[in-house]
XYZ file of N, CA, C and O in Angstrom:
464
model
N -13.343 -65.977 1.901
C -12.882 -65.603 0.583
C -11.360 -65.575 0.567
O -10.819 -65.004 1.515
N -10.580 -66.125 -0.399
C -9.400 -65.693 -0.686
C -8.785 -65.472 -2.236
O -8.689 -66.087 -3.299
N -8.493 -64.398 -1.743
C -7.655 -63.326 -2.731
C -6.261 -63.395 -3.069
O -5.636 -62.505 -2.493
N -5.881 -63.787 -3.455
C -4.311 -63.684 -3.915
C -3.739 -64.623 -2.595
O -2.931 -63.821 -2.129
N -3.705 -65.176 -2.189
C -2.978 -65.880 -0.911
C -3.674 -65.641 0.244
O -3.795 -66.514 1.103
N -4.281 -64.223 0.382
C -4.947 -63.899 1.538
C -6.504 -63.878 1.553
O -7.362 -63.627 0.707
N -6.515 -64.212 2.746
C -7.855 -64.560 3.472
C -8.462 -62.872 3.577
O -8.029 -62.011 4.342
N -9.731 -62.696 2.431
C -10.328 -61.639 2.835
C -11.935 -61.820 3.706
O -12.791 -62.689 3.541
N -11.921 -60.421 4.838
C -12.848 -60.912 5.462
C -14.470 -60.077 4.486
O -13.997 -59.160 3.814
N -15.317 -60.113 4.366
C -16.318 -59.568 4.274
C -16.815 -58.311 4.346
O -16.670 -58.099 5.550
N -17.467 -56.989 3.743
C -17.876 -55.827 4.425
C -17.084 -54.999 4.175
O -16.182 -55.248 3.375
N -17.183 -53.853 4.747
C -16.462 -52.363 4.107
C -15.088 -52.541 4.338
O -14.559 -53.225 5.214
N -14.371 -51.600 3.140
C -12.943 -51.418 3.360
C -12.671 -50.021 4.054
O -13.424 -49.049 4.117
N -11.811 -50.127 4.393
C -10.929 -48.635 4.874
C -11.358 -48.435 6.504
O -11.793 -49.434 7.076
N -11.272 -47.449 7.097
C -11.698 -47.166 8.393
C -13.332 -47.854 8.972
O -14.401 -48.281 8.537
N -12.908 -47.701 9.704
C -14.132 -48.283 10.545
C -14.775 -46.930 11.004
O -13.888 -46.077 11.033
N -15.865 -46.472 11.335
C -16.281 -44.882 11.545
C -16.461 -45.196 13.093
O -16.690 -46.378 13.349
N -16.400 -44.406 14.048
C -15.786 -44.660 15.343
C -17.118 -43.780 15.630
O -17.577 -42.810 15.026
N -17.701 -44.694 17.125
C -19.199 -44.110 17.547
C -18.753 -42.549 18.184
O -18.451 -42.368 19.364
N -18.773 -41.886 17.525
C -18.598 -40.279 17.859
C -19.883 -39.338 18.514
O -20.895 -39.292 17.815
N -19.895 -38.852 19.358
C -20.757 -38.423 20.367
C -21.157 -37.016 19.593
O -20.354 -36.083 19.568
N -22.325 -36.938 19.026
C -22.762 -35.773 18.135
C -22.531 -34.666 18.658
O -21.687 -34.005 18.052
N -23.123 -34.031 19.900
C -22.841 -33.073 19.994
C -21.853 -33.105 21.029
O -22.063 -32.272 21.909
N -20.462 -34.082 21.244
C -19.104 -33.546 21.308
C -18.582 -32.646 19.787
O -18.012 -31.569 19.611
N -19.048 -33.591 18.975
C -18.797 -33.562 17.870
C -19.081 -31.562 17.270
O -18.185 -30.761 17.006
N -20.538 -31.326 17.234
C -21.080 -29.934 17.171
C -20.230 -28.821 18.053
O -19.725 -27.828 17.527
N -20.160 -29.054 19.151
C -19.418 -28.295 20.459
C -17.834 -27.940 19.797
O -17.341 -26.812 19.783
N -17.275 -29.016 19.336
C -15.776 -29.097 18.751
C -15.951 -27.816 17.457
O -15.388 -26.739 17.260
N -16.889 -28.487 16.842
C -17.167 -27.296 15.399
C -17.300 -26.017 15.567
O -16.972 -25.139 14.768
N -17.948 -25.847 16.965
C -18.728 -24.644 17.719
C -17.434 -23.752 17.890
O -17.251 -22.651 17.370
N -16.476 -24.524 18.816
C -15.247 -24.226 19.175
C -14.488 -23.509 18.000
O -14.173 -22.320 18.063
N -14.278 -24.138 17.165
C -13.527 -23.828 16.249
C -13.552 -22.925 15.330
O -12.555 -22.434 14.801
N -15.157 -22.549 14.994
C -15.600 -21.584 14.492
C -15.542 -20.223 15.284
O -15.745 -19.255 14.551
N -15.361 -19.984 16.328
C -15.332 -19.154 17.492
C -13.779 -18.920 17.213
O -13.551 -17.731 16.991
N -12.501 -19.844 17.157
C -11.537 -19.285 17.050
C -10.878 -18.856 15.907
O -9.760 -18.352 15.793
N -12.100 -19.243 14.700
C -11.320 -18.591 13.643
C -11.890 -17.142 13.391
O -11.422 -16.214 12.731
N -13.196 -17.257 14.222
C -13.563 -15.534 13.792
C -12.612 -14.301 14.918
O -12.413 -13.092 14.801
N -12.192 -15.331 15.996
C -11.407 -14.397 16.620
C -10.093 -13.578 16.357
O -9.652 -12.464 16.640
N -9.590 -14.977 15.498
C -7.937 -15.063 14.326
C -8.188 -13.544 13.450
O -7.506 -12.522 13.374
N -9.705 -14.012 12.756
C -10.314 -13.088 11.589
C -10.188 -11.361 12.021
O -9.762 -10.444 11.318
N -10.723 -11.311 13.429
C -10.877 -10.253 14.091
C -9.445 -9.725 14.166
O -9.222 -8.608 13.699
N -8.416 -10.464 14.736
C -7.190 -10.014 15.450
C -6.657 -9.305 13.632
O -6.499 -8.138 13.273
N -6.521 -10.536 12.903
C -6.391 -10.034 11.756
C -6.241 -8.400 10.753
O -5.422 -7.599 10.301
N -7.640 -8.687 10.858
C -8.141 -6.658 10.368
C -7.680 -6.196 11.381
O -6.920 -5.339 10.931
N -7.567 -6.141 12.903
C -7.019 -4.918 13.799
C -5.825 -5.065 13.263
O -5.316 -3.996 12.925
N -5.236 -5.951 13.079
C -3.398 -5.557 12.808
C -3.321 -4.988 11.342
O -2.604 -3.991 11.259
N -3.860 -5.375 10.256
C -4.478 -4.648 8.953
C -4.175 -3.347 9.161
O -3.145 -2.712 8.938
N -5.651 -2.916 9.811
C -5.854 -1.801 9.994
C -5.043 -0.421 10.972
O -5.175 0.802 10.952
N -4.332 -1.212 11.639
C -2.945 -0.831 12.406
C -2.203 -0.236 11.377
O -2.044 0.966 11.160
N -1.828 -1.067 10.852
C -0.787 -0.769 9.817
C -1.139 -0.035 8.412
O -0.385 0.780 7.882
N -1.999 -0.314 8.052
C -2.746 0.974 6.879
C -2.553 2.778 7.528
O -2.130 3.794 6.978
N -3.191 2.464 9.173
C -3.240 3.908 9.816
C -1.814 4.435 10.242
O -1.723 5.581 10.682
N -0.816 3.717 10.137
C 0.485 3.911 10.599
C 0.963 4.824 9.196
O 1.359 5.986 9.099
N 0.712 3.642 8.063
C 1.473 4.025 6.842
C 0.883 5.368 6.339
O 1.718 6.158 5.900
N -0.423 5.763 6.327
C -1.106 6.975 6.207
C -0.552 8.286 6.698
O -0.481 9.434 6.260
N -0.035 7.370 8.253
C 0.778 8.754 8.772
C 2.230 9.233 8.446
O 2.933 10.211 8.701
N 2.354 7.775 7.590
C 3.875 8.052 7.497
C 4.002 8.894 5.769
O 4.938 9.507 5.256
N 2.464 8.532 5.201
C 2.653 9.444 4.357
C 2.185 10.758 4.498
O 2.533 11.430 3.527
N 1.587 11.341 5.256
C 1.138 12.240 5.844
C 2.460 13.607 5.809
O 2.461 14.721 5.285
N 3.652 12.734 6.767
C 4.528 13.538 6.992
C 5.329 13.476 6.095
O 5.913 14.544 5.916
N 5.687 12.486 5.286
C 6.258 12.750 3.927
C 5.827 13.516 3.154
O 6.637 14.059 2.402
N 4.268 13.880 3.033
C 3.736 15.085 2.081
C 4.260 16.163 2.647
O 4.965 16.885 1.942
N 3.993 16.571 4.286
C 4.329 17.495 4.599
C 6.169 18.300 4.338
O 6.471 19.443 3.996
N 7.283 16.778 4.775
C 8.001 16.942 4.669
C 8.336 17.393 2.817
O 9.446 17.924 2.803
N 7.932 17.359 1.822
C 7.791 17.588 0.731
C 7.462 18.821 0.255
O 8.180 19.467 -0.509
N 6.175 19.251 0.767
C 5.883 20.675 0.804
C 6.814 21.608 0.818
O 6.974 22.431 -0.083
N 7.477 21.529 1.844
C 8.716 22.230 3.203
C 9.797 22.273 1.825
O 10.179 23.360 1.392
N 10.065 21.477 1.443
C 11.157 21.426 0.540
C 10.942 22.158 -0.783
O 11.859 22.734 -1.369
N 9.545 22.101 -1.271
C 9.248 23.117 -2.527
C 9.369 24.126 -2.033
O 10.067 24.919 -2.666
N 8.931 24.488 -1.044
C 8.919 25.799 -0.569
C 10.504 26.729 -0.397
O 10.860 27.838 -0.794
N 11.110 25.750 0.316
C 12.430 26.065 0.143
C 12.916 26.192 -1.353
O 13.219 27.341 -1.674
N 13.033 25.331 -2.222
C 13.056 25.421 -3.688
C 12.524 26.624 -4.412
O 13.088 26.847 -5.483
N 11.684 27.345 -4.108
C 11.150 28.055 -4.852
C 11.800 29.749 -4.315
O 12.025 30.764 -4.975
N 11.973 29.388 -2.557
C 12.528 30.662 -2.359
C 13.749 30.916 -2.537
O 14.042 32.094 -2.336
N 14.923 29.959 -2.971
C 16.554 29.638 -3.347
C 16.123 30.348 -4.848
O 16.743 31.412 -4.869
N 15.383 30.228 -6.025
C 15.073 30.367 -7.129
C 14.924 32.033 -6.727
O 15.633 32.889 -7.256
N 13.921 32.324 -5.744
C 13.952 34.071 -6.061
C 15.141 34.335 -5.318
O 14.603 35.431 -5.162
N 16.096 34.409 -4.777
C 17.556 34.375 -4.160
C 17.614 34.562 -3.102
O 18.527 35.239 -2.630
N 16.570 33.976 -2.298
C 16.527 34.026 -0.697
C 17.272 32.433 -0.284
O 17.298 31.519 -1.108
N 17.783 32.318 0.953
C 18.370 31.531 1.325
C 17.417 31.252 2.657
O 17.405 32.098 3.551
N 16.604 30.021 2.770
C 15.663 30.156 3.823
C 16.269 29.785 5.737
O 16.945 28.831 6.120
N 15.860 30.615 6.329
C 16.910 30.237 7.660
C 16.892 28.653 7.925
O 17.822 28.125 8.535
N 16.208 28.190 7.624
C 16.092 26.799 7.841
C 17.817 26.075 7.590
O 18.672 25.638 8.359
N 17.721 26.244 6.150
C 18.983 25.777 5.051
C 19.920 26.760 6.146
O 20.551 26.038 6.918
N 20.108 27.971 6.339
C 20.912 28.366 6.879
C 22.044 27.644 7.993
O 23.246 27.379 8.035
N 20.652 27.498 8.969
C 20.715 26.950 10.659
C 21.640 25.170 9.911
O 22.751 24.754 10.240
N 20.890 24.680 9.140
C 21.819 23.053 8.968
C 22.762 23.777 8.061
O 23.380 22.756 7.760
N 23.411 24.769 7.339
C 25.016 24.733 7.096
C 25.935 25.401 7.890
O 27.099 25.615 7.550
N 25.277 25.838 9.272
C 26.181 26.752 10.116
C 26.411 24.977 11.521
O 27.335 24.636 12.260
N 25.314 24.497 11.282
C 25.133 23.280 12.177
C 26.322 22.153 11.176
O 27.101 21.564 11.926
N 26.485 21.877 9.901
C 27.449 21.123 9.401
C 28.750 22.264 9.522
O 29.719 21.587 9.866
N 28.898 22.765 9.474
C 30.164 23.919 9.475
C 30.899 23.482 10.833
O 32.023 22.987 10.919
N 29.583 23.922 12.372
C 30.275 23.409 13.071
C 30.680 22.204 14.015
O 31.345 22.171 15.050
N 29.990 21.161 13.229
C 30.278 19.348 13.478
C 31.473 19.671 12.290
O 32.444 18.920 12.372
N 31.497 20.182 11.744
C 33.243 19.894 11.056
C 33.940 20.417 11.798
O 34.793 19.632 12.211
N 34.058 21.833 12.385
C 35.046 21.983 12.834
C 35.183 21.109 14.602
O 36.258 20.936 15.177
N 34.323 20.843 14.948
C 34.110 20.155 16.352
C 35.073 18.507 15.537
O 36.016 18.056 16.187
N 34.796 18.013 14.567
C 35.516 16.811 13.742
C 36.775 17.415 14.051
O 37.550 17.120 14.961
N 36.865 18.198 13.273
C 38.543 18.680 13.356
C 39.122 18.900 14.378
O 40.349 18.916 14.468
N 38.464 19.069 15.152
C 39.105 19.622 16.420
C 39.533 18.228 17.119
O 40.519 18.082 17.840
N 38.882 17.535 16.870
C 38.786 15.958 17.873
C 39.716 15.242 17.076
O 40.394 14.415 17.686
N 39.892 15.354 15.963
C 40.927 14.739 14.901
C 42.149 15.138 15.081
O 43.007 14.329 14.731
N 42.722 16.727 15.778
C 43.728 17.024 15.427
C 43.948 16.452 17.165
O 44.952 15.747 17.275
N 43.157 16.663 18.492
C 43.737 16.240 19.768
C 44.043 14.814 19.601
O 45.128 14.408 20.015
N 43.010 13.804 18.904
C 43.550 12.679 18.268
C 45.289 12.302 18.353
O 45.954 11.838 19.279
N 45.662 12.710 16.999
C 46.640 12.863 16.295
C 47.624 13.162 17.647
O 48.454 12.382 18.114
N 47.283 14.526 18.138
C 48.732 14.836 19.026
C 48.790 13.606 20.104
O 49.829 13.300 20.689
N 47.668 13.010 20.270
C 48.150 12.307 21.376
C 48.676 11.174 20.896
O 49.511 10.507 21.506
N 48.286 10.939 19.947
C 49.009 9.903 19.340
C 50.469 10.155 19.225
O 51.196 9.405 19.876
N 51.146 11.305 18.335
C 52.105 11.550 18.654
C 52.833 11.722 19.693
O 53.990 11.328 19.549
N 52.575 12.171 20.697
C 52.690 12.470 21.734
C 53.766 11.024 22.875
O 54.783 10.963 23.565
N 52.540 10.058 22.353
C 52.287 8.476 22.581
C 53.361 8.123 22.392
O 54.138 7.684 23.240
N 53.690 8.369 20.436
C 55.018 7.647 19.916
C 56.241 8.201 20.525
O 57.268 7.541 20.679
N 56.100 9.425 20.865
C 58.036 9.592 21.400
C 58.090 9.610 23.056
O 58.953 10.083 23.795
N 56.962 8.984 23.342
C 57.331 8.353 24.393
C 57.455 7.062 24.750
O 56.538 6.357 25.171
N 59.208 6.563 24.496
C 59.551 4.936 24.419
C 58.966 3.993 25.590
O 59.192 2.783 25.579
């Protein structure tokens, strides 16, 4: 037969189907199905990792929340709770420990400059 200039031969177009060994063929499928339920598996454990993580992380955010109404409510009747206390005597003295390191700073710096 010819077609447009070219010589066509007879019989199916496209691939040729290649004598494939059935159950290589099944075994391969077998395979594969085995590693996607394993993927599937690994999957939900890391899921579920992370759902139980975030649970805890809201967990302590409720708690940490609580802690804070509580404080809130006892500032309102005019108690000052030791808690609040202990962190403004703890910022009081990281400032003055700042200051202190700021001002040996400084002198040595000065110190530095008038010596040519």
């Amino acid at each position: 037969q010819v077609v447009g200039g070219k010589v066509k031969k007879p019989g199916k177009r496209g691939r040729k189907p290649a004598k494939i060994d059935l159950k290589a063929k099944l075994e391969r499928s077998r395979q594969s199905a085995r590693e996607c339920r394993a993927r599937k598996k690994l999957r939900y454990q890391y899921l579920e990792e992370l759902v139980s993580s975030r649970e805890r992380a809201i967990c302590a955010l409720r708690e940490e929340l609580e802690m804070y109404k509580q404080w809130c409510v006892a500032m309102d009747q005019g108690k000052i709770p030791s808690e609040i206390k202990a962190l403004l005597t703890g910022e009081e003295q990281g400032k003055a420990q700042q200051n202190s390191t700021k001002l040996a700073k400084a002198g040595k710096t000065e110190a530095n400059s008038s010596n040519p």
